[in-house]
PDB file of C-alpha atoms in Angstrom:
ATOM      1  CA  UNK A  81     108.251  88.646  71.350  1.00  0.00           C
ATOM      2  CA  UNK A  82     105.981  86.201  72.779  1.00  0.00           C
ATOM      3  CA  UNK A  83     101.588  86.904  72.392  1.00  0.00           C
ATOM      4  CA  UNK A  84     101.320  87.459  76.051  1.00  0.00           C
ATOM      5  CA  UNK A  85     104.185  89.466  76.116  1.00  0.00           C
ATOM      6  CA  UNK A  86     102.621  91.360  73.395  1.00  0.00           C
ATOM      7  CA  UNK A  87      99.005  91.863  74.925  1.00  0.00           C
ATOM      8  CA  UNK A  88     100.231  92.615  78.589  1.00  0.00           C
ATOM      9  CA  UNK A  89     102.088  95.979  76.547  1.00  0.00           C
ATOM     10  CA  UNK A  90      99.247  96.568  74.677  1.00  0.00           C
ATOM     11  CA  UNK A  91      96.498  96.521  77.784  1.00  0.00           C
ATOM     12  CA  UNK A  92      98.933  98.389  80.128  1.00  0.00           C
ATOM     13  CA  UNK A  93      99.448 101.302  77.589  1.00  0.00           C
ATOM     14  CA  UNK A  94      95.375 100.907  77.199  1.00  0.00           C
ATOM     15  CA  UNK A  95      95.190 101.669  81.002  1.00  0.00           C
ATOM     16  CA  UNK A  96      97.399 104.657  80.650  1.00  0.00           C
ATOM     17  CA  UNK A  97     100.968 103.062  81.832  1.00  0.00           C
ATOM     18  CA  UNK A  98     103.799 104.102  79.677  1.00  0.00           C
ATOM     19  CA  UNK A  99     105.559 101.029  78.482  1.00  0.00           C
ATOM     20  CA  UNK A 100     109.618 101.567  77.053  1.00  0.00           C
ATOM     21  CA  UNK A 101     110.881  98.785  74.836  1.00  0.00           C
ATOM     22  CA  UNK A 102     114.849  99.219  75.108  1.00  0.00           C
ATOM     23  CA  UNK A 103     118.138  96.859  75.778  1.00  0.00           C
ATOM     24  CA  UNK A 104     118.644  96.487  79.008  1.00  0.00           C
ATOM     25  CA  UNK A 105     122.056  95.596  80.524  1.00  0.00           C
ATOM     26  CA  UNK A 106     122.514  94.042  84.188  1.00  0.00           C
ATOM     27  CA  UNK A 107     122.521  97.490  85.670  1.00  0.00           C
ATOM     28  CA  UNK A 108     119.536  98.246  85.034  1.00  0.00           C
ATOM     29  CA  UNK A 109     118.108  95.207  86.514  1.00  0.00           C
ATOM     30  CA  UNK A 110     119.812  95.662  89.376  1.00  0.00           C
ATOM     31  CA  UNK A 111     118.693  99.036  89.440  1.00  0.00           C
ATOM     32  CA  UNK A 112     115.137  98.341  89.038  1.00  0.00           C
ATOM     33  CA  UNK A 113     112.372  98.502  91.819  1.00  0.00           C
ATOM     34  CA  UNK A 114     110.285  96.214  90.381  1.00  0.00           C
ATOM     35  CA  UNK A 115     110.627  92.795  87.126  1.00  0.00           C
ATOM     36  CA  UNK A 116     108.283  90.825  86.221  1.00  0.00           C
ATOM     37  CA  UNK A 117     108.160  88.082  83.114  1.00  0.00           C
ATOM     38  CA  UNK A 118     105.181  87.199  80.743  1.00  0.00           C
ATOM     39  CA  UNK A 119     104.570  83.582  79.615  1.00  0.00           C
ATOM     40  CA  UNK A 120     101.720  81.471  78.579  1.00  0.00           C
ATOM     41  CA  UNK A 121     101.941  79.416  81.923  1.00  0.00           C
ATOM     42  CA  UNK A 122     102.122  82.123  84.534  1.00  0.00           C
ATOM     43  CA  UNK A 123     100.744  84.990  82.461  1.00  0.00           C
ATOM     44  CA  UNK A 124     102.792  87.430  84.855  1.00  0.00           C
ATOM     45  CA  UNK A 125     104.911  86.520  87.123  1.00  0.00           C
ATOM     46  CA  UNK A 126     106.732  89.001  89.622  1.00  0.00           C
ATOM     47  CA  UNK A 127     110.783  88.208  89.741  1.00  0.00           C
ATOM     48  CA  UNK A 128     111.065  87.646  93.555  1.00  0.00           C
ATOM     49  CA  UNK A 129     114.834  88.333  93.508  1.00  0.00           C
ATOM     50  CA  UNK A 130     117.771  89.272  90.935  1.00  0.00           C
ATOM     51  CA  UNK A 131     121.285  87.993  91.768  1.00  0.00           C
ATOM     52  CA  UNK A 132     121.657  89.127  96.140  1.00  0.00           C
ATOM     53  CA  UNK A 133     118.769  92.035  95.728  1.00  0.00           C
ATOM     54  CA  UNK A 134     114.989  90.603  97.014  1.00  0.00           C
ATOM     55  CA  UNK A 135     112.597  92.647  94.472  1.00  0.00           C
ATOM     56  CA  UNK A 136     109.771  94.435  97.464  1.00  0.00           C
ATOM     57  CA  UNK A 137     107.364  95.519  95.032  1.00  0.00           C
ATOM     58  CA  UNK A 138     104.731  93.449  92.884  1.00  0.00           C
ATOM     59  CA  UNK A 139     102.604  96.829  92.332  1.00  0.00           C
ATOM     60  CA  UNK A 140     103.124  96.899  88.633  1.00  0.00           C
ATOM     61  CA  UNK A 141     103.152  92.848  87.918  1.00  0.00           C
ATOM     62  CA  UNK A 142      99.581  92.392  90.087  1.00  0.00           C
ATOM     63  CA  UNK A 143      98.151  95.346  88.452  1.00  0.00           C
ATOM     64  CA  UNK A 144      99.081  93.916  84.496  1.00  0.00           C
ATOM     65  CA  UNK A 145      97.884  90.354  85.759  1.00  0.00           C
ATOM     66  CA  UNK A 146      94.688  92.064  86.665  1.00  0.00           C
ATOM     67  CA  UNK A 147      94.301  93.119  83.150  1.00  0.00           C
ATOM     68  CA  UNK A 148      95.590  90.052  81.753  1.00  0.00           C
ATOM     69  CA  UNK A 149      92.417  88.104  83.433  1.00  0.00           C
ATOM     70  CA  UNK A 150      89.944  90.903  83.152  1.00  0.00           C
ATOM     71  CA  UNK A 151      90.354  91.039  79.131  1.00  0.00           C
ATOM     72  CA  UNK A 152      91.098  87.209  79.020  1.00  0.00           C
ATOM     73  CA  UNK A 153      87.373  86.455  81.212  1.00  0.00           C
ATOM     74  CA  UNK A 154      86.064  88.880  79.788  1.00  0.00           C
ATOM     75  CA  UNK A 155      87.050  87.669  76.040  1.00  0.00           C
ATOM     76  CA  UNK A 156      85.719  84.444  76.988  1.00  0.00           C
ATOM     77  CA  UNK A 157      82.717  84.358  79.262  1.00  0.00           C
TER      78      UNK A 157
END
């Protein structure tokens, strides 16, 4: 339950974006359209691909990144 992990929830349910905290199994990775992980390197990071299925869509991921930087910049300019 990492601190970027925590403030990438916390701005996306700012913006309006429902965010679910639940297990997860394989299916529903599999399942999804879109995955992304939070770190302290990368920030967000889209998952390109899980297992043989190439992940199209970085919609979600580039949108929380943009609110990562534009509270982060604006934090500390």
């Amino acid at each position: 339950n990492g601190l970027n992990r925590q403030r990438i929830i916390k701005l996306l349910k700012a913006d309006g974006i429902k965010v679910h905290e639940l297990p997860m199994i394989i299916k529903d990775f599999k399942d999804a359209d879109e995955i992304f992980c939070t770190g302290n390197i990368a920030k967000v990071m889209p998952v390109q691909r899980f297992e043989d299925k190439e992940m199209k869509s970085t919609k979600l991921s580039n949108h929380a990144r943009e609110l990562y930087w534009d509270f982060a910049l604006s934090k500390y300019s």
